[in-house]
Coordinates of C-alpha atoms and ligand atoms in Angstrom, one line a residue:
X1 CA 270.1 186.7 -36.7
X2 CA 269.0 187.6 -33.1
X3 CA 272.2 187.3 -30.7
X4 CA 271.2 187.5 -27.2
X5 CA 274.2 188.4 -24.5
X6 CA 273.2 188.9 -21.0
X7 CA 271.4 191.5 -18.9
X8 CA 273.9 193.3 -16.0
X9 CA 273.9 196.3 -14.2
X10 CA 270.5 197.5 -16.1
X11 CA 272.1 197.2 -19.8
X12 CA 272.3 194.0 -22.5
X13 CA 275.9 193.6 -22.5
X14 CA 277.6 190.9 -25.3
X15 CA 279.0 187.4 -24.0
X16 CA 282.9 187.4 -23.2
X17 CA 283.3 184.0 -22.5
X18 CA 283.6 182.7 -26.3
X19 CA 280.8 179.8 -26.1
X20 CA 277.1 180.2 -27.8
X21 CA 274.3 177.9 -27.7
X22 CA 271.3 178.0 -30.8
X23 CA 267.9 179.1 -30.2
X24 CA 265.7 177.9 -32.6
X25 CA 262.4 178.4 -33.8
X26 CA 260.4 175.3 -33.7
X27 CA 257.4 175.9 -35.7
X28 CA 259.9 175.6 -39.0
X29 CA 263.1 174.2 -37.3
X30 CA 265.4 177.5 -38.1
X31 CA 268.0 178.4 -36.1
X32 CA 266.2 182.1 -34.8
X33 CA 269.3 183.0 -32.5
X34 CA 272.6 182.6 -30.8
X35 CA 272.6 183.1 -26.8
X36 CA 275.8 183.7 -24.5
X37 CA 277.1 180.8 -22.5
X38 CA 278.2 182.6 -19.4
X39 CA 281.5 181.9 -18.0
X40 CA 282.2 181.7 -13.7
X41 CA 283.9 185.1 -14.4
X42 CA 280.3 187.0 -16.2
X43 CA 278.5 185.3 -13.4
X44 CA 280.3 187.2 -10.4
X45 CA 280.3 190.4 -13.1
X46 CA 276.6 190.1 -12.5
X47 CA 276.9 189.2 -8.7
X48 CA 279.0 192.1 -7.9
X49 CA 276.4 194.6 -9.5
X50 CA 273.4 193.1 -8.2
X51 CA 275.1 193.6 -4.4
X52 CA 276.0 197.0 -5.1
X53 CA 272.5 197.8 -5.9
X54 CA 270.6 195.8 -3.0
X55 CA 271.1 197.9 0.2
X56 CA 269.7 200.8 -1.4
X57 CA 266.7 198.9 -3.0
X58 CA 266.5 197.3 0.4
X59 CA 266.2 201.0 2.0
X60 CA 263.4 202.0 -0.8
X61 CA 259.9 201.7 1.1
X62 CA 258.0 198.8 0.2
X63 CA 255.3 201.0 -1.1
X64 CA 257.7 202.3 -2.9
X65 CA 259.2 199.0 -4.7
X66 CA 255.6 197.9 -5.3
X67 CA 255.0 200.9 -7.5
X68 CA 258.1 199.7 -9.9
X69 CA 256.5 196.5 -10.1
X70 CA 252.7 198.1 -11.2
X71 CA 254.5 199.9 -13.7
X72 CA 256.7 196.6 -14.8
X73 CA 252.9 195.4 -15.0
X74 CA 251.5 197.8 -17.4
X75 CA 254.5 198.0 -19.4
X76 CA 254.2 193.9 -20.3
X77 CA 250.6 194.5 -20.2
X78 CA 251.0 197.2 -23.3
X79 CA 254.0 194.5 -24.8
X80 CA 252.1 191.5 -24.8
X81 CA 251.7 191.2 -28.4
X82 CA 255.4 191.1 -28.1
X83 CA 256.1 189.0 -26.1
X84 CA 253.8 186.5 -26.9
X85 CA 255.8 186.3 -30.2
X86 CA 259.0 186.2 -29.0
X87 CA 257.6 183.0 -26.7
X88 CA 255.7 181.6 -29.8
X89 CA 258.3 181.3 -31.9
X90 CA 261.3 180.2 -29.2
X91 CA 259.0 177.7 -27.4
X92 CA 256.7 176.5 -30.0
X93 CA 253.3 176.9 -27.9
X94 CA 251.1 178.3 -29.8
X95 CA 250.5 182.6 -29.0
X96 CA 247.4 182.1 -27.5
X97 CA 249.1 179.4 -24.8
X98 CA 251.6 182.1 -24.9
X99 CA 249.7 184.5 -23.8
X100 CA 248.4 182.3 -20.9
X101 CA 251.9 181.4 -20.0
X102 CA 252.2 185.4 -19.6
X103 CA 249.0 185.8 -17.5
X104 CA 250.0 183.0 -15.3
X105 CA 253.3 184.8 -14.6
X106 CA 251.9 188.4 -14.4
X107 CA 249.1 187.5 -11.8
X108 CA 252.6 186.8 -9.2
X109 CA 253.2 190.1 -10.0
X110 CA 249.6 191.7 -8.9
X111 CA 250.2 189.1 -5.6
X112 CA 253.8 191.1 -5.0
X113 CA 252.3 194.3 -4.8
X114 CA 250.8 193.8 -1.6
X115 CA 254.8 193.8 -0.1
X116 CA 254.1 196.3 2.2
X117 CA 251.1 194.6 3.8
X118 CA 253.1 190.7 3.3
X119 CA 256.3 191.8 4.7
X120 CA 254.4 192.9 8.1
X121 CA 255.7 191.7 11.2
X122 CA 254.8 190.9 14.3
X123 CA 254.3 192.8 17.5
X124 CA 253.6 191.8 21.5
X125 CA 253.1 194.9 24.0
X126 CA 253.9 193.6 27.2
X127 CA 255.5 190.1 26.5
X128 CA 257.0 190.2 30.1
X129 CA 257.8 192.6 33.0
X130 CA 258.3 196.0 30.6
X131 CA 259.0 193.8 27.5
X132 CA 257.5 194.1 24.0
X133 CA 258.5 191.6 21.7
X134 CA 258.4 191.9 17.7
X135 CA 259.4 190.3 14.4
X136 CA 260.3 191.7 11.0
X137 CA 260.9 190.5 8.0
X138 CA 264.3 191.3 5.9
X139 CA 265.2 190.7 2.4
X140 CA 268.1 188.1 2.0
X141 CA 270.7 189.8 -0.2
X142 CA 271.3 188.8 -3.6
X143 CA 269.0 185.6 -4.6
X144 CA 269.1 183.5 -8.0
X145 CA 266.2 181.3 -9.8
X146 CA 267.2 179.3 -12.5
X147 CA 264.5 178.4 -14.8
X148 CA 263.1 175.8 -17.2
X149 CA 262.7 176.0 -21.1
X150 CA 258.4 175.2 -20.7
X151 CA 257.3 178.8 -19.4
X152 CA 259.8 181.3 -20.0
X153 CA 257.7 184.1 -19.0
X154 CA 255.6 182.5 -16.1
X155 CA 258.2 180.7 -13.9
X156 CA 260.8 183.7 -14.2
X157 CA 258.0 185.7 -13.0
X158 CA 257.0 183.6 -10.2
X159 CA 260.6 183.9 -8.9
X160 CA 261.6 187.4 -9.6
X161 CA 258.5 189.4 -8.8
X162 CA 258.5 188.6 -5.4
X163 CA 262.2 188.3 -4.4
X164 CA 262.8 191.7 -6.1
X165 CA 259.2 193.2 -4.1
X166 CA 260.7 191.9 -0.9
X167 CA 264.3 194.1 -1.2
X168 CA 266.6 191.6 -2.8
X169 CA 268.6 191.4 -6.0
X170 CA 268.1 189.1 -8.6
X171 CA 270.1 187.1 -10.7
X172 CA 267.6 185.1 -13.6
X173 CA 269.4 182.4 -15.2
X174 CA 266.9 181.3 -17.8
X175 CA 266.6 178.4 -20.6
X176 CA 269.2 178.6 -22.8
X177 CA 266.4 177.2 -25.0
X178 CA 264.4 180.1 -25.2
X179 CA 265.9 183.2 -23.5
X180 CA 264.1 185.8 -25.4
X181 CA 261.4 186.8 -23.1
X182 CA 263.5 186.9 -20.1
X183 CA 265.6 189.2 -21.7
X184 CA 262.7 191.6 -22.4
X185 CA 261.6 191.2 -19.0
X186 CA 264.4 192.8 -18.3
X187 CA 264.3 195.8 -20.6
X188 CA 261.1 196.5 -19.4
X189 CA 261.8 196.6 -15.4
X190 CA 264.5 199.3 -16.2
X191 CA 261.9 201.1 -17.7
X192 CA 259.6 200.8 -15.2
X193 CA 262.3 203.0 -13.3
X194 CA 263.8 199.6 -11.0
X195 CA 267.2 200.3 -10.5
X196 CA 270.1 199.1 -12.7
X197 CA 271.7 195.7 -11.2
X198 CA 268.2 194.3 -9.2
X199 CA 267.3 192.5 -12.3
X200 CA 270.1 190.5 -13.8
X201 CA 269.9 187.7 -16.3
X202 CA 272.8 185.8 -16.9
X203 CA 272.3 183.7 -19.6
X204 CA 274.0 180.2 -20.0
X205 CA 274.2 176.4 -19.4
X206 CA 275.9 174.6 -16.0
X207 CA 278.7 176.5 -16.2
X208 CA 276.4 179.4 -15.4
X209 CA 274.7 177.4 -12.4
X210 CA 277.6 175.9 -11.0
X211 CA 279.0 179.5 -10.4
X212 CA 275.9 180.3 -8.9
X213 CA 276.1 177.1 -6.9
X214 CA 279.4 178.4 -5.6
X215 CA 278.9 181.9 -5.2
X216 CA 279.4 182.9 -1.9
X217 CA 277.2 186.3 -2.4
X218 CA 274.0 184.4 -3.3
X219 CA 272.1 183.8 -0.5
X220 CA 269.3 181.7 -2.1
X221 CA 268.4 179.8 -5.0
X222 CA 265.0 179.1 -6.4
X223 CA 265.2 176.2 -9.6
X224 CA 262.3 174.8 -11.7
X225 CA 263.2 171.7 -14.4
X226 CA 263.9 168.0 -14.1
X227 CA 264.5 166.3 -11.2
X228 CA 267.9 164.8 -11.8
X229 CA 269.1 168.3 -11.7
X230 CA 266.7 169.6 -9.2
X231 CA 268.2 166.8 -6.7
X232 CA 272.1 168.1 -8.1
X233 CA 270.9 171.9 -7.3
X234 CA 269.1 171.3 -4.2
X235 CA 272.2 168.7 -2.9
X236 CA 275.1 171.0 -3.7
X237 CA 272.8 174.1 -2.8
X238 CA 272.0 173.1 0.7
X239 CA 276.1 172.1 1.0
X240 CA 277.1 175.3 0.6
X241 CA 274.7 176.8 3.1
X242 CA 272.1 178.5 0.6
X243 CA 268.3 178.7 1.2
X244 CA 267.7 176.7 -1.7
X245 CA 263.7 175.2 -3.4
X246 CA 264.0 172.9 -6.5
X247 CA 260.6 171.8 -8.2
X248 CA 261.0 169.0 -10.2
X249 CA 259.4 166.4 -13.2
X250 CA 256.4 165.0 -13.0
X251 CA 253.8 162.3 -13.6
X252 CA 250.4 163.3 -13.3
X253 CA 247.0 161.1 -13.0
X254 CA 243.5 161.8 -13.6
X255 CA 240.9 159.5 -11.9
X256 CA 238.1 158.8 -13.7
X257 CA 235.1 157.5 -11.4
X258 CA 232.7 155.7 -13.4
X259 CA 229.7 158.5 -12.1
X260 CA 232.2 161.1 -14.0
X261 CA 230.9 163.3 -16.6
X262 CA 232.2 161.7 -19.8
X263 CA 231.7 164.7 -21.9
X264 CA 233.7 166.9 -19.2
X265 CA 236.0 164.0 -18.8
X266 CA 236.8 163.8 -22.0
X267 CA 237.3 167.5 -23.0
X268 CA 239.5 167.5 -19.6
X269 CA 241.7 165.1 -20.3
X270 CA 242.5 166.6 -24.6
X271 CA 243.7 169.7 -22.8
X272 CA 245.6 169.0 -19.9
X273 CA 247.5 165.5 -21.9
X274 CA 248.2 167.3 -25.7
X275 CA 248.1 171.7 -25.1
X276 CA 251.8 172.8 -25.4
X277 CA 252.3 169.1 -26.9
X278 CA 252.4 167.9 -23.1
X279 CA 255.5 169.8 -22.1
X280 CA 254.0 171.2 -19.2
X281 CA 254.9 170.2 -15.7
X282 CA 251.0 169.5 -14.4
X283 CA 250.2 168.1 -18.2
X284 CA 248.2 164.9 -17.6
X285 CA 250.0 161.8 -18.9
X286 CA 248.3 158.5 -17.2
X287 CA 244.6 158.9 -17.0
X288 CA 243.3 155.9 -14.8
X289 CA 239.5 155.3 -15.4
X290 CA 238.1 153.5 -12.6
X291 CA 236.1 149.6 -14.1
X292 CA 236.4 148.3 -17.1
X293 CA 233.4 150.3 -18.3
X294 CA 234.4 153.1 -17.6
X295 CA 237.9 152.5 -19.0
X296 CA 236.4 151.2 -22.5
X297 CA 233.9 154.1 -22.6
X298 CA 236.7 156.6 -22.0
X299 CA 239.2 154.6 -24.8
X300 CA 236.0 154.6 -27.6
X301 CA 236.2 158.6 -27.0
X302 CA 239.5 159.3 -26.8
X303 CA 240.8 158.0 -30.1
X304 CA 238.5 159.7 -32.9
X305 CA 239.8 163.0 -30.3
X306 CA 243.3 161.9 -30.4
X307 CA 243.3 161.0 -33.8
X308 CA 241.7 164.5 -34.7
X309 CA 243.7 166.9 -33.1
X310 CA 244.9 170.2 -34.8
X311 CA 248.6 170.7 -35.2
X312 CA 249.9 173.9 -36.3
X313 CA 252.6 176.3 -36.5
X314 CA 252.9 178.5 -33.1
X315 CA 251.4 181.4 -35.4
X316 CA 248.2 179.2 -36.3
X317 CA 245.3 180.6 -33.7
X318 CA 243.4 177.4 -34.8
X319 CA 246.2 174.6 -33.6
X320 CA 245.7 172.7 -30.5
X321 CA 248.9 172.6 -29.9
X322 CA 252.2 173.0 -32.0
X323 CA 256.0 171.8 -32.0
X324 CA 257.7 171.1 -29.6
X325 CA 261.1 172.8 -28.5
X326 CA 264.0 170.6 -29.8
X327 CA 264.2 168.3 -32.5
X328 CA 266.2 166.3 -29.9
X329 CA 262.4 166.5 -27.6
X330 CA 261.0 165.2 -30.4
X331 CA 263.6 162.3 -30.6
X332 CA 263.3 161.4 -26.8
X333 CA 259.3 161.3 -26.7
X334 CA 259.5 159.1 -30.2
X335 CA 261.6 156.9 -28.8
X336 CA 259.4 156.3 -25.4
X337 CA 256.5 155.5 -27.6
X338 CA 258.9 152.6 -28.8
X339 CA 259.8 151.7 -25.8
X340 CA 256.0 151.4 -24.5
X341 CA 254.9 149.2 -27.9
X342 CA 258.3 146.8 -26.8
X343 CA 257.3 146.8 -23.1
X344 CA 254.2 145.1 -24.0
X345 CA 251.3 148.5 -24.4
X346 CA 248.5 148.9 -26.9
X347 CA 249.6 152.1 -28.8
X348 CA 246.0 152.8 -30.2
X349 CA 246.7 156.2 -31.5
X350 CA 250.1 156.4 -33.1
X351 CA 251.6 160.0 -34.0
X352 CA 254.7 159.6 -34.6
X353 CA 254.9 159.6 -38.5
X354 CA 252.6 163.1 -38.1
X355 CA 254.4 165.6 -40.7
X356 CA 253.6 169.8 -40.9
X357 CA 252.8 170.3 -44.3
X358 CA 254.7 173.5 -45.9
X359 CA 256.5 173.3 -42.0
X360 CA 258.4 169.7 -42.9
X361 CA 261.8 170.9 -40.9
X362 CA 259.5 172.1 -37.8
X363 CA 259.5 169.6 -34.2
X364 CA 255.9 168.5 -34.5
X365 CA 254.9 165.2 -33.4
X366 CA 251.4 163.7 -33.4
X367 CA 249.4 163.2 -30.3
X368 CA 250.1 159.1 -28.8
X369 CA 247.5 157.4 -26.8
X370 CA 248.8 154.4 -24.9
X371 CA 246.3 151.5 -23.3
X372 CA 246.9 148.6 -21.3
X373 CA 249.9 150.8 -19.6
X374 CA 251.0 148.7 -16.8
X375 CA 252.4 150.2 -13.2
X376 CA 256.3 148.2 -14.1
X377 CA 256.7 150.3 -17.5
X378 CA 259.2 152.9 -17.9
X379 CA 256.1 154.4 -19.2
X380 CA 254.4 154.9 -16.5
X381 CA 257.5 155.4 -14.3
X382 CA 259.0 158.2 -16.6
X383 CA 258.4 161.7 -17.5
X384 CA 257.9 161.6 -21.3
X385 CA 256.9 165.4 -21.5
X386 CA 255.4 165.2 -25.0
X387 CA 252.2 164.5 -26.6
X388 CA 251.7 161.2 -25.0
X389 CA 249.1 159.8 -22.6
X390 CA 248.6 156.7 -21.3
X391 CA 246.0 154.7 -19.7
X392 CA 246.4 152.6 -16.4
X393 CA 242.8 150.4 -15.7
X394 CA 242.1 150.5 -11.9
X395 CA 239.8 147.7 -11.0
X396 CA 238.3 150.0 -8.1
X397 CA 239.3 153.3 -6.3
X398 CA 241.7 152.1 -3.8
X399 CA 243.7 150.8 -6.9
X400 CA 243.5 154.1 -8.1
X401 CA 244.7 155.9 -5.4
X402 CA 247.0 153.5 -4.2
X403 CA 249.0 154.1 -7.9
X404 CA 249.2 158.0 -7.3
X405 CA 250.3 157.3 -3.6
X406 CA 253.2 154.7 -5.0
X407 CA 254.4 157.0 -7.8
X408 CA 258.2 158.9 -7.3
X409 CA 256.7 162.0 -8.5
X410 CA 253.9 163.7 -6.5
X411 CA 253.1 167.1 -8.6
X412 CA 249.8 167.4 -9.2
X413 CA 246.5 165.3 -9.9
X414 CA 243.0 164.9 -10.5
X415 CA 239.9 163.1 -9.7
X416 CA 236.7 163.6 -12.2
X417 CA 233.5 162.6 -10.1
X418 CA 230.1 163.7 -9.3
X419 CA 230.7 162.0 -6.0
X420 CA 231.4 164.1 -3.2
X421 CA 232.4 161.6 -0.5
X422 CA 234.8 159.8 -3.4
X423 CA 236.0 163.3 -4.0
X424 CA 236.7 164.5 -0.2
X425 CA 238.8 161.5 0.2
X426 CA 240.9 162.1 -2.2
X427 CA 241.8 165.0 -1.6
X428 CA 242.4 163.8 1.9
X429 CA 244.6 161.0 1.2
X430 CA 246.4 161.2 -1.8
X431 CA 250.4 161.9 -1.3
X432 CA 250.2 164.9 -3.8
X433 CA 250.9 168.7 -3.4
X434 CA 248.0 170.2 -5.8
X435 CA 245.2 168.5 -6.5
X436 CA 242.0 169.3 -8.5
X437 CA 238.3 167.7 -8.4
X438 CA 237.4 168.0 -11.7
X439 CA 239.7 170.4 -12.9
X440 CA 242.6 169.0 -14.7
X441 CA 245.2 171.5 -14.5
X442 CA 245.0 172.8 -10.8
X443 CA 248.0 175.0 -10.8
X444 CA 247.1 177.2 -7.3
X445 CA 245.8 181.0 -7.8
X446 CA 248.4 183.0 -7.3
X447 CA 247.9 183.7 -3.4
X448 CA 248.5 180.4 -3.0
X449 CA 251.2 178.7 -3.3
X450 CA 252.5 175.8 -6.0
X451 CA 254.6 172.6 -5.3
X452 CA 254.8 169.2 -5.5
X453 CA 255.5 166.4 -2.9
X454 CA 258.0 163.4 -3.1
X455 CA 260.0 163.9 -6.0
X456 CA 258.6 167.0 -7.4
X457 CA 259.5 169.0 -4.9
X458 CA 262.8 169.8 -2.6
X459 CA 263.2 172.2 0.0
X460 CA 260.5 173.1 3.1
X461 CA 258.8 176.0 1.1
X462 CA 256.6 176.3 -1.8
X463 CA 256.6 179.2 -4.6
X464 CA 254.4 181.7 -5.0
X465 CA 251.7 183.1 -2.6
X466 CA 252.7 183.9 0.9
X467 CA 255.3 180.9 0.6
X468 CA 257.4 183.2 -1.7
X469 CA 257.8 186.0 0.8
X470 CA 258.3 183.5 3.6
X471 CA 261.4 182.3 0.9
X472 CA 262.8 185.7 0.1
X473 CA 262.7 187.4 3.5
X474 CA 264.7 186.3 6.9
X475 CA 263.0 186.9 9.9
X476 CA 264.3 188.5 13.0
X477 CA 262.8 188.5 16.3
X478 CA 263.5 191.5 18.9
X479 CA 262.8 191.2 22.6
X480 CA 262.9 194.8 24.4
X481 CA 263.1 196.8 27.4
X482 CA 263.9 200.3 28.0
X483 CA 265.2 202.3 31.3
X484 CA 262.2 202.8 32.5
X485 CA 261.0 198.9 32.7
X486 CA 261.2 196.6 35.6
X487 CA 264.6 196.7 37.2
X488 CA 265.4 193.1 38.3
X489 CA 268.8 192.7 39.0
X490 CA 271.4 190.4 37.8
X491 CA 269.7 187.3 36.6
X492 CA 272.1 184.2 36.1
X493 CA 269.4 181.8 35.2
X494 CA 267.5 181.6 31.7
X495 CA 265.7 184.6 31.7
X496 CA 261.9 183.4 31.3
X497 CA 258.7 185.6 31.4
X498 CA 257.6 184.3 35.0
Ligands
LIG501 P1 266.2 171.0 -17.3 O1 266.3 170.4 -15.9 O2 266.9 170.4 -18.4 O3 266.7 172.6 -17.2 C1 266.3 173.4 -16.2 C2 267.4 174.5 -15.9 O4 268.6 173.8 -15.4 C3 267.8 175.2 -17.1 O5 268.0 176.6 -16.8 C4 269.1 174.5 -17.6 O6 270.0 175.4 -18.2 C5 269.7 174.1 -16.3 N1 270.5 172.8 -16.4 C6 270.2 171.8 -17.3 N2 271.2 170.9 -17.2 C7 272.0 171.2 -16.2 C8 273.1 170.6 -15.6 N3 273.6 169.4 -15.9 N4 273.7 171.3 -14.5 C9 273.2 172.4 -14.1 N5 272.1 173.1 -14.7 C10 271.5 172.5 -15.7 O7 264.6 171.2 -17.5 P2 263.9 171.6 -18.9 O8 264.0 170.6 -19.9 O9 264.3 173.0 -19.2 O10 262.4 171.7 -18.3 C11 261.5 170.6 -18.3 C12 261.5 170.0 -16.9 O11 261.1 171.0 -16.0 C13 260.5 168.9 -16.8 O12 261.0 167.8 -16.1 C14 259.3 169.5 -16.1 O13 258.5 168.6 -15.4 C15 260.0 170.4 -15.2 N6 259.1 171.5 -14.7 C16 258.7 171.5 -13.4 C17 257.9 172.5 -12.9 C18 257.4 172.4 -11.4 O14 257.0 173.5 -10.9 N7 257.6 171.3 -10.8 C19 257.5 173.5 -13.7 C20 257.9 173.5 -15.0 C21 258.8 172.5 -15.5

C-alpha cells in the first residue's frame, strides 16, 4: 500500500497531523493508497521553507531558472510512461488521455522558458527634462495553487511552471483524490537541480486551504475546481489581501447550425461529451442543434454512438473512456439522470445499469443521452460532470445564443457551421471566455491564456500564457534623474513632464 506524506524543503516527509484520506484506484474500486491530511501547523512547516528558499531563487538569473525547468522537461519527458500510470490508475482516464493530460501541462512548461524574454520590462529615455522612466517585473514571494482531482498533472503544471520561472516559491496543494503525480512532479524538479523548498506540495483537504487562506506569507493563490469553493477561495482570499484567481465549474454548449457537417458534428460531440467520462471542465454537456431537422438528424446519430461506446479499465488502449474517480461521482451523476427522467426529459440512452465485466467493484457508468432538456431543469442549470449530455432544441440561432448568454457558467463553447458570417458572430457575441468554431474542446495553446467568464472564472487575470507572468510577477515603475539632469529648483506643485 502506497502512503503518500507531503513534499517540503526538497524531501517526501510523512504526515504528523494523524488524519489520512483513501486514494483509490477506480478501474477496479481498490483502495491504491493513503495520503496525509495536512494540519495548519505542516502547512506553515512548508511556508517557512519555501521563504527561506525564494530570495536566492529570486537572485538566480532568469536564464538561469529556465534551464531547471528544460531539465524538469526532459526528466517527465523520459518518465512519462510513469506517470501516465500513476494518473491512469488514481484518476481513471484512460493512459492515453493520461498522456494528453501530461502534454497539456508540459507545453506551460516550454511557454515558461521564455522567462527571461516575458519578465522584460519597460524602458523610456527621456520621459521629461533628464528623466528616463522604466518598469520591471518582480516575483511575488511565496505563491500557492490549489488544484482539482480532473488533471492532476496539467493544472499543477499550469500553475507551478510559471510562478516558480518567474522567482517565486511554490506551495502545490493537490487533490487529495489523486496526489500521485504531483508528488512525482516533485521528485523530479529536485532532480532537475531546482532548489530544495521552491517546490512544495502539501497535501490535504480544507484544513490544508484554510491555512493557506490565512497565511500571512502567501502572497497569492491560484485554485482550479467547483465553483462553490472557487467563490469561498476567491471571497476569503481577496479578504485577506492576496492576489487571488479561482476557475470554476462549468456548462458547456455546442451549436449545431443546420449547414454543419453532421459527420464532424457528430464525431465532435462523442469526444468532447463522454472522453474522461465527461469529468472535464470544457467537456460538452448540452448540445443545442439549431431546427427541428437538425435536432432529429443529430438525435438518430447519436444514440447507436452513445449506445456503442467502449468502456474500459484505465489500462485498456481500446476504451473510450473509463471510470470515473469516486464511487461517490458515480452516485451523484446517477442520481442527476433521475432527476432529469422526474423533471420531465427523454432519457434516450440510459447507462446507468452499465457493469465492467471481470472490473464489477470499479466506478464505471455508461454514457446518458438526454433530449427534450428544457432551459428550467437542474439539468441544464447544473454541472453533472459525468457521462451525460443533453440536448436543448433551439428553434433558430438567436435562441441558441441567447441560452449560452443566460447560462451562470461562461467556460467554454462551441459553434459547428460551415457559415462564416453565423460563425463571426458568435464569436463576437457570446458572453464566454474560450470559444471554438468547429472545434469542440478549445482549451487555448499555451501562449494564450485560459479562463472562463461569469461564473467560471474569478479574479482580473487568466492562467497560462502571458496572463500567468502578469499573475506571478509585481510590477514596479521607476522615474529617474541623475546630477547631471535639469536642475529646476524646488517644485511645490505635482511634478508633471511640461
Ligand atoms: P473541488 O472544488 O471539490 O476541489 C478542488 C480543490 O479544492 C481540491 O484541492 C480540494 O481539496 C479543495 N477543496 C474541496 N472542498 C473544499 C472546501 N470545502 N474548502 C476548501 N477547499 C476545498 O473540485 P474537484 O471535484 O476536485 O474538481 C472538479 C471541478 O473542478 C469541476 O467543477 C470542474 O468544472 C472544475 N474544473 C474547472 C477548471 C477550469 O479551469 N475552470 C478546470 C478543471 C476543473
Amino acid at each position: 500500500m502506497i502512503s503518500y506524506g507531503h513534499f517540503i524543503g526538497g524531501k517526501n516527509v510523512a504526515g504528523k497531523s494523524g488524519r489520512t484520506a483513501e486514494v483509490f484506484q477506480p478501474m477496479d474500486g481498490t483502495v491504491r493508497a493513503h495520503v496525509a491530511l495536512a494540519s495548519k501547523a505542516e502547512l506553515t512547516e512548508a511556508v517557512a521553507n519555501a521563504k527561506a528558499a525564494q530570495p536566492d531563487w529570486a537572485a538566480t538569473n532568469p536564464q538561469r531558472r529556465a534551464r531547471v525547468l528544460m531539465k524538469f522537461l526532459d526528466l517527465i519527458a523520459r518518465n512519462n510512461d510513469e506517470l501516465a500510470d500513476i494518473l491512469a490508475r488514481e484518476h481513471g482516464k484512460t493512459v492515453a488521455d493520461a498522456k494528453g493530460d501530461i502534454q497539456r501541462g508540459v507545453e506551460v512548461v516550454e511557454f515558461a522558458l521564455g522567462v527571461p524574454h516575458l519578465m522584460k520590462g519597460e524602458y523610456t529615455d527621456g520621459a521629461g527634462p533628464g528623466i528616463d522612466s522604466y518598469s520591471m517585473r518582480q516575483p511575488l514571494g511565496v505563491v500557492a495553487g490549489i488544484t482539482p482531482f480532473n488533471f492532476p498533472a496539467m493544472i499543477p503544471l499550469w500553475k507551478l511552471a510559471p510562478a516558480i520561472a518567474c522567482g517565486n516559491a511554490f506551495i502545490l496543494k493537490p487533490s487529495e483524490r489523486d496526489p500521485g503525480v504531483p508528488m512525482r512532479l516533485a521528485e523530479l524538479f529536485i532532480e532537475a537541480g531546482g532548489p530544495p523548498g521552491i517546490l512544495n506540495v502539501v497535501n490535504g483537504d480544507k484544513e490544508a486551504v484554510d491555512a493557506i487562506l490565512d497565511d500571512p506569507d502567501i502572497k497569492a493563490i491560484g485554485f482550479v475546481g467547483s465553483t462553490p469553493i472557487a467563490e469561498y477561495i476567491y471571497a476569503r482570499g481577496c479578504a485577506t489581501g492576496k492576489r487571488v484567481q479561482c476557475f470554476g465549474g462549468a456548462k458547456n454548449h455546442m451549436v449545431i447550425m443546420p449547414d454543419a457537417d453532421m459527420d464532424q458534428t457528430v464525431d465532435a460531440l462523442m469526444g468532447a461529451g463522454y472522453g474522461s467520462a465527461g469529468e472535464r471542465c470544457m467537456a460538452i454537456s448540452v448540445a443545442v442543434p439549431v431546427g427541428k431537422a437538425t435536432a432529429d438528424e443529430l438525435i438518430k446519430r447519436l444514440i447507436p454512438r452513445v449506445e456503442a461506446l467502449k468502456i474500459g479499465p484505465s489500462t485498456d488502449s481500446g476504451a473510450d473512456y473509463g471510470p470515473m474517480v469516486t464511487q461517490a461521482q458515480v452516485d451523484k451523476v446517477k442520481s442527476y439522470v433521475d432527476i432529469g427522467i422526474k423533471e420531465g426529459a427523454k432519457l434516450v440512452v440510459d447507462g446507468r445499469g452499465f457493469k465492467m465485466q471481470g472490473y464489477e467493484n470499479g466506478f464505471y457508468m455508461g454514457g446518458c443521452l438526454f433530449d427534450g432538456v428544457t432551459k428550467d431543469m437542474r439539468i441544464y442549470k447544473e454541472e453533472i460532470f459525468g457521462p451525460v449530455l443533453a440536448v436543448v432544441r433551439a428553434t433558430n440561432y438567436s435562441e441558441a445564443l441567447g441560452l449560452c448568454n443566460d447560462h451562470e457558467y461562461g467556460n467554454g463553447v462551441a459553434i459547428f457551421t460551415r457559415d462564416g458570417d453565423a460563425a463571426r458572430d458568435f464569436a463576437s457575441k457570446v458572453q464566454v471566455g474560450m470559444v471554438g468554431v468547429n472545434i469542440p474542446i478549445p482549451v487555448p495553446v499555451s501562449y494564450y491564456t485560459f479562463g472562463g467568464w461569469k461564473r467560471s472564472g474569478f479574479g482580473d487575470l487568466n492562467q497560462h500564457g502571458p496572463d500567468s507572468i502578469r499573475f506571478y510577477t509585481k510590477t514596479k515603475t521607476i522615474t529617474s534623474r541623475w546630477p547631471s539632469g535639469v536642475k529646476d529648483g524646488a517644485n511645490f506643485n505635482i511634478p508633471t513632464m511640461g
